[in-house]
C-alpha positions as a LaTeX table, in Angstrom:
\begin{tabular}{lrrr}
\hline
Residue & $x$ (\AA) & $y$ (\AA) & $z$ (\AA) \\
\hline
Met1 & 45.94 & 25.27 & $-33.34$ \\
Ser2 & 45.97 & 28.38 & $-31.47$ \\
Met3 & 42.93 & 30.11 & $-30.28$ \\
Thr4 & 42.41 & 33.77 & $-30.05$ \\
Ile5 & 40.04 & 35.09 & $-27.48$ \\
Gln6 & 38.48 & 38.39 & $-28.08$ \\
Ser7 & 39.00 & 40.96 & $-25.38$ \\
Ser8 & 35.26 & 41.47 & $-24.88$ \\
Val9 & 34.72 & 37.78 & $-24.10$ \\
Lys10 & 37.63 & 37.83 & $-21.70$ \\
Asp11 & 36.17 & 40.86 & $-19.94$ \\
Asn12 & 32.77 & 39.13 & $-19.68$ \\
Ile13 & 34.35 & 36.04 & $-18.09$ \\
Leu14 & 36.27 & 38.11 & $-15.56$ \\
Ala15 & 33.13 & 40.10 & $-14.67$ \\
Ala16 & 31.13 & 36.86 & $-14.14$ \\
Gln17 & 33.92 & 35.45 & $-11.96$ \\
Asp18 & 33.98 & 38.62 & $-9.86$ \\
Glu19 & 30.22 & 38.45 & $-9.28$ \\
Ala20 & 30.38 & 34.76 & $-8.35$ \\
Ser21 & 33.32 & 35.31 & $-6.03$ \\
Lys22 & 31.58 & 38.05 & $-4.08$ \\
Val23 & 29.32 & 35.50 & $-2.33$ \\
Glu24 & 32.06 & 32.89 & $-1.94$ \\
Asn25 & 34.59 & 35.38 & $-0.61$ \\
Ala26 & 32.20 & 36.78 & 1.97 \\
Pro27 & 33.56 & 34.51 & 4.77 \\
Ala28 & 37.12 & 35.36 & 3.67 \\
Glu29 & 36.32 & 39.05 & 3.98 \\
Met30 & 34.81 & 38.39 & 7.37 \\
Leu31 & 38.12 & 36.87 & 8.49 \\
Arg32 & 39.61 & 40.33 & 8.44 \\
Gly33 & 39.30 & 41.59 & 12.01 \\
Leu34 & 38.48 & 38.09 & 13.21 \\
Asp35 & 39.67 & 38.70 & 16.74 \\
Gln36 & 36.87 & 41.26 & 17.19 \\
Gln37 & 34.23 & 38.86 & 15.85 \\
Ile38 & 35.10 & 35.89 & 18.07 \\
Glu39 & 33.02 & 35.70 & 21.24 \\
Asn40 & 34.55 & 34.37 & 24.44 \\
Lys41 & 31.86 & 32.56 & 26.42 \\
Val42 & 32.73 & 31.70 & 30.00 \\
Asn43 & 33.49 & 27.97 & 30.53 \\
Glu44 & 32.39 & 27.17 & 26.97 \\
Gly45 & 35.24 & 28.40 & 24.75 \\
Met46 & 35.53 & 30.73 & 21.78 \\
Phe47 & 32.66 & 30.99 & 19.30 \\
Phe48 & 32.55 & 32.40 & 15.79 \\
Met49 & 29.17 & 32.63 & 14.04 \\
Asp50 & 27.60 & 30.44 & 16.77 \\
Gln51 & 30.12 & 27.64 & 16.15 \\
Ile52 & 32.99 & 26.66 & 18.39 \\
Trp53 & 36.31 & 27.98 & 17.16 \\
Val54 & 39.26 & 25.66 & 17.77 \\
Pro55 & 42.80 & 26.43 & 16.58 \\
Phe56 & 44.09 & 23.83 & 14.14 \\
Val57 & 47.70 & 24.21 & 15.23 \\
Gly58 & 48.99 & 21.95 & 18.00 \\
Asn59 & 47.12 & 19.40 & 20.10 \\
Ala60 & 44.47 & 21.83 & 21.38 \\
Arg61 & 41.94 & 20.73 & 18.76 \\
Lys62 & 42.52 & 17.02 & 19.47 \\
Met63 & 42.30 & 17.56 & 23.24 \\
Ile64 & 39.07 & 19.54 & 22.97 \\
Met65 & 37.42 & 17.05 & 20.62 \\
Asp66 & 38.50 & 14.07 & 22.77 \\
Glu67 & 37.21 & 15.78 & 25.90 \\
Ala68 & 33.89 & 16.56 & 24.22 \\
Glu69 & 33.55 & 12.88 & 23.27 \\
Val70 & 34.46 & 11.75 & 26.78 \\
Lys71 & 31.95 & 14.20 & 28.29 \\
Glu72 & 29.24 & 12.79 & 26.04 \\
Asn73 & 30.09 & 9.24 & 27.10 \\
Arg74 & 30.30 & 10.37 & 30.72 \\
Leu75 & 26.80 & 11.84 & 30.45 \\
Ile76 & 25.51 & 8.56 & 29.06 \\
Gly77 & 27.27 & 6.72 & 31.90 \\
Leu78 & 25.81 & 9.13 & 34.47 \\
Glu79 & 22.32 & 8.66 & 33.08 \\
Met80 & 22.70 & 4.88 & 33.21 \\
Met81 & 24.10 & 5.09 & 36.72 \\
Gln82 & 21.19 & 7.29 & 37.83 \\
Lys83 & 18.67 & 4.84 & 36.36 \\
Thr84 & 20.46 & 1.94 & 38.06 \\
Met85 & 20.47 & 3.76 & 41.40 \\
Asp86 & 16.75 & 4.50 & 41.04 \\
Lys87 & 16.10 & 0.80 & 40.42 \\
Val88 & 18.24 & $-0.17$ & 43.42 \\
Val89 & 16.27 & 2.21 & 45.66 \\
Leu90 & 13.01 & 0.79 & 44.29 \\
Phe91 & 14.19 & $-2.79$ & 44.90 \\
Lys92 & 15.27 & $-1.94$ & 48.45 \\
Glu93 & 11.88 & $-0.39$ & 49.20 \\
Arg94 & 10.05 & $-3.41$ & 47.81 \\
Leu95 & 12.29 & $-5.86$ & 49.69 \\
Lys96 & 11.74 & $-3.95$ & 52.92 \\
Ala97 & 7.97 & $-3.99$ & 52.37 \\
Ala98 & 8.04 & $-7.74$ & 51.67 \\
Lys99 & 10.25 & $-8.38$ & 54.70 \\
Asp100 & 7.94 & $-6.36$ & 56.96 \\
Arg101 & 4.93 & $-8.21$ & 55.55 \\
Gln102 & 6.55 & $-11.61$ & 56.14 \\
Lys103 & 7.62 & $-10.58$ & 59.63 \\
Ser104 & 4.09 & $-9.52$ & 60.52 \\
Tyr105 & 2.76 & $-12.86$ & 59.21 \\
Ala106 & 5.36 & $-14.75$ & 61.24 \\
Asp107 & 4.74 & $-12.68$ & 64.37 \\
Asn108 & 1.00 & $-13.38$ & 64.17 \\
Arg109 & 1.54 & $-17.14$ & 63.83 \\
Arg110 & 4.47 & $-17.54$ & 66.20 \\
Asn111 & 3.75 & $-18.56$ & 69.77 \\
Pro112 & 6.39 & $-17.59$ & 72.29 \\
Leu113 & 8.00 & $-20.66$ & 73.84 \\
Glu114 & 7.83 & $-20.22$ & 77.58 \\
Phe115 & 8.03 & $-23.04$ & 80.06 \\
Lys116 & 7.53 & $-23.18$ & 83.80 \\
Val117 & 9.89 & $-24.54$ & 86.41 \\
Gly118 & 8.97 & $-28.18$ & 87.03 \\
Asp119 & 7.71 & $-28.89$ & 83.48 \\
Gln120 & 8.95 & $-32.05$ & 81.79 \\
Leu121 & 10.50 & $-31.46$ & 78.36 \\
Leu122 & 12.13 & $-33.47$ & 75.62 \\
Leu123 & 15.57 & $-32.42$ & 74.41 \\
Lys124 & 16.08 & $-32.19$ & 70.66 \\
Val125 & 19.28 & $-33.99$ & 69.63 \\
Ser126 & 18.97 & $-34.99$ & 65.97 \\
Pro127 & 20.75 & $-32.06$ & 64.26 \\
Trp128 & 23.69 & $-32.01$ & 66.67 \\
Lys129 & 27.02 & $-32.69$ & 65.04 \\
Gly130 & 30.55 & $-32.47$ & 66.27 \\
Val131 & 32.03 & $-33.24$ & 69.65 \\
Val132 & 28.93 & $-33.49$ & 71.83 \\
Arg133 & 26.67 & $-36.45$ & 71.11 \\
Leu134 & 23.99 & $-37.54$ & 73.50 \\
Glu135 & 23.67 & $-41.00$ & 72.03 \\
Lys136 & 25.32 & $-43.17$ & 69.43 \\
Lys137 & 24.63 & $-42.32$ & 65.83 \\
Arg138 & 22.64 & $-44.99$ & 64.12 \\
Lys139 & 20.29 & $-45.23$ & 61.19 \\
Leu140 & 17.03 & $-44.67$ & 63.06 \\
Ala141 & 18.32 & $-42.60$ & 65.97 \\
Ser142 & 15.67 & $-40.82$ & 68.00 \\
Arg143 & 15.25 & $-37.13$ & 67.47 \\
Tyr144 & 14.43 & $-36.36$ & 71.09 \\
Val145 & 15.65 & $-37.67$ & 74.43 \\
Gly146 & 14.08 & $-37.20$ & 77.79 \\
Pro147 & 11.81 & $-36.11$ & 79.39 \\
Phe148 & 13.87 & $-33.82$ & 81.62 \\
Glu149 & 12.63 & $-31.52$ & 84.36 \\
Ile150 & 13.23 & $-27.75$ & 84.23 \\
Leu151 & 15.19 & $-26.60$ & 87.27 \\
Glu152 & 15.29 & $-22.87$ & 86.53 \\
Arg153 & 14.89 & $-20.28$ & 83.81 \\
Ile154 & 18.10 & $-18.51$ & 82.82 \\
Gly155 & 17.34 & $-15.37$ & 80.83 \\
Pro156 & 14.50 & $-15.02$ & 78.33 \\
Val157 & 15.42 & $-18.00$ & 76.10 \\
Ala158 & 17.52 & $-20.43$ & 78.16 \\
Tyr159 & 16.58 & $-23.11$ & 80.69 \\
Cys160 & 18.55 & $-25.28$ & 83.09 \\
Leu161 & 17.47 & $-28.95$ & 83.00 \\
Arg162 & 17.98 & $-31.84$ & 85.40 \\
Leu163 & 19.81 & $-34.36$ & 83.23 \\
Ser164 & 20.27 & $-38.05$ & 83.95 \\
Lys165 & 23.60 & $-39.43$ & 85.22 \\
Asp166 & 24.60 & $-40.84$ & 81.84 \\
Leu167 & 24.49 & $-37.25$ & 80.47 \\
Ser168 & 26.68 & $-35.81$ & 83.21 \\
Thr169 & 29.30 & $-34.70$ & 80.64 \\
Val170 & 26.77 & $-32.45$ & 78.84 \\
His171 & 26.17 & $-28.90$ & 80.04 \\
Asp172 & 22.71 & $-28.58$ & 81.61 \\
Thr173 & 21.67 & $-25.21$ & 80.07 \\
Phe174 & 19.82 & $-25.26$ & 76.73 \\
His175 & 18.28 & $-22.77$ & 74.34 \\
Val176 & 14.51 & $-22.81$ & 73.81 \\
Ser177 & 14.95 & $-24.06$ & 70.24 \\
Lys178 & 16.42 & $-27.33$ & 71.61 \\
Leu179 & 13.44 & $-28.00$ & 73.89 \\
Phe180 & 10.25 & $-29.67$ & 72.77 \\
Gly181 & 6.87 & $-30.34$ & 74.29 \\
Arg182 & 5.48 & $-29.84$ & 77.75 \\
Tyr183 & 4.60 & $-32.82$ & 79.89 \\
Lys184 & 3.46 & $-33.25$ & 83.42 \\
Ser185 & 5.48 & $-35.60$ & 85.54 \\
Ala186 & 5.47 & $-39.26$ & 84.47 \\
Arg187 & 3.73 & $-40.32$ & 87.69 \\
Thr188 & 0.68 & $-38.12$ & 87.03 \\
Ile189 & 0.40 & $-39.37$ & 83.46 \\
Arg190 & 0.40 & $-42.99$ & 84.66 \\
Arg191 & $-2.16$ & $-42.25$ & 87.38 \\
Asn192 & $-4.60$ & $-40.70$ & 84.90 \\
Leu193 & $-4.42$ & $-43.68$ & 82.57 \\
Gly194 & $-6.98$ & $-46.26$ & 83.38 \\
Arg195 & $-9.65$ & $-48.40$ & 81.86 \\
Gln196 & $-12.85$ & $-46.55$ & 81.14 \\
Asp197 & $-16.05$ & $-48.39$ & 80.25 \\
Ser198 & $-17.18$ & $-45.71$ & 77.82 \\
Leu199 & $-14.18$ & $-46.28$ & 75.54 \\
Ile200 & $-13.87$ & $-49.10$ & 73.04 \\
Tyr201 & $-10.47$ & $-50.83$ & 73.06 \\
\hline
\end{tabular}
């Protein structure tokens, strides 16, 4: 079966195709003189009809697209880093405020430990470990030994004590944190103790 197409129908089809192709071929017609229509924007690339124009030949397209993706990820990373840094600064400020507050509380409650020459003090020995031991370690060892008399003050926080003969191997200078209590001499304490009628024993 062969079909014969009349020339008038053929002409109508060709005319309809020409009209339809005018709109579709508009970008193709615009490609003529393309180099004049491409805009070169500084540091952004080449643009055609407000879209980036990347040559398909070679690795230029792949490099540009990869770099654009990396830049986007880098921006996300920079934003996250900036948020993290802001939080770190906020934490540091809050920690400093809390530290200052705690220090002011401690300073208000802390009494400076100052002793006078001639005072009788106990020497704290319980936490000492290592080579120097003032007495044998046993289950219920005393925490303090003494009392010892202060001979002189050495600097703002150290005192020289008169130690007994059995402690002659121990250095006689101690930090304030190792000293405890303030007593008058043992003789005065004994003299003041006596029986009083007003007290019930």
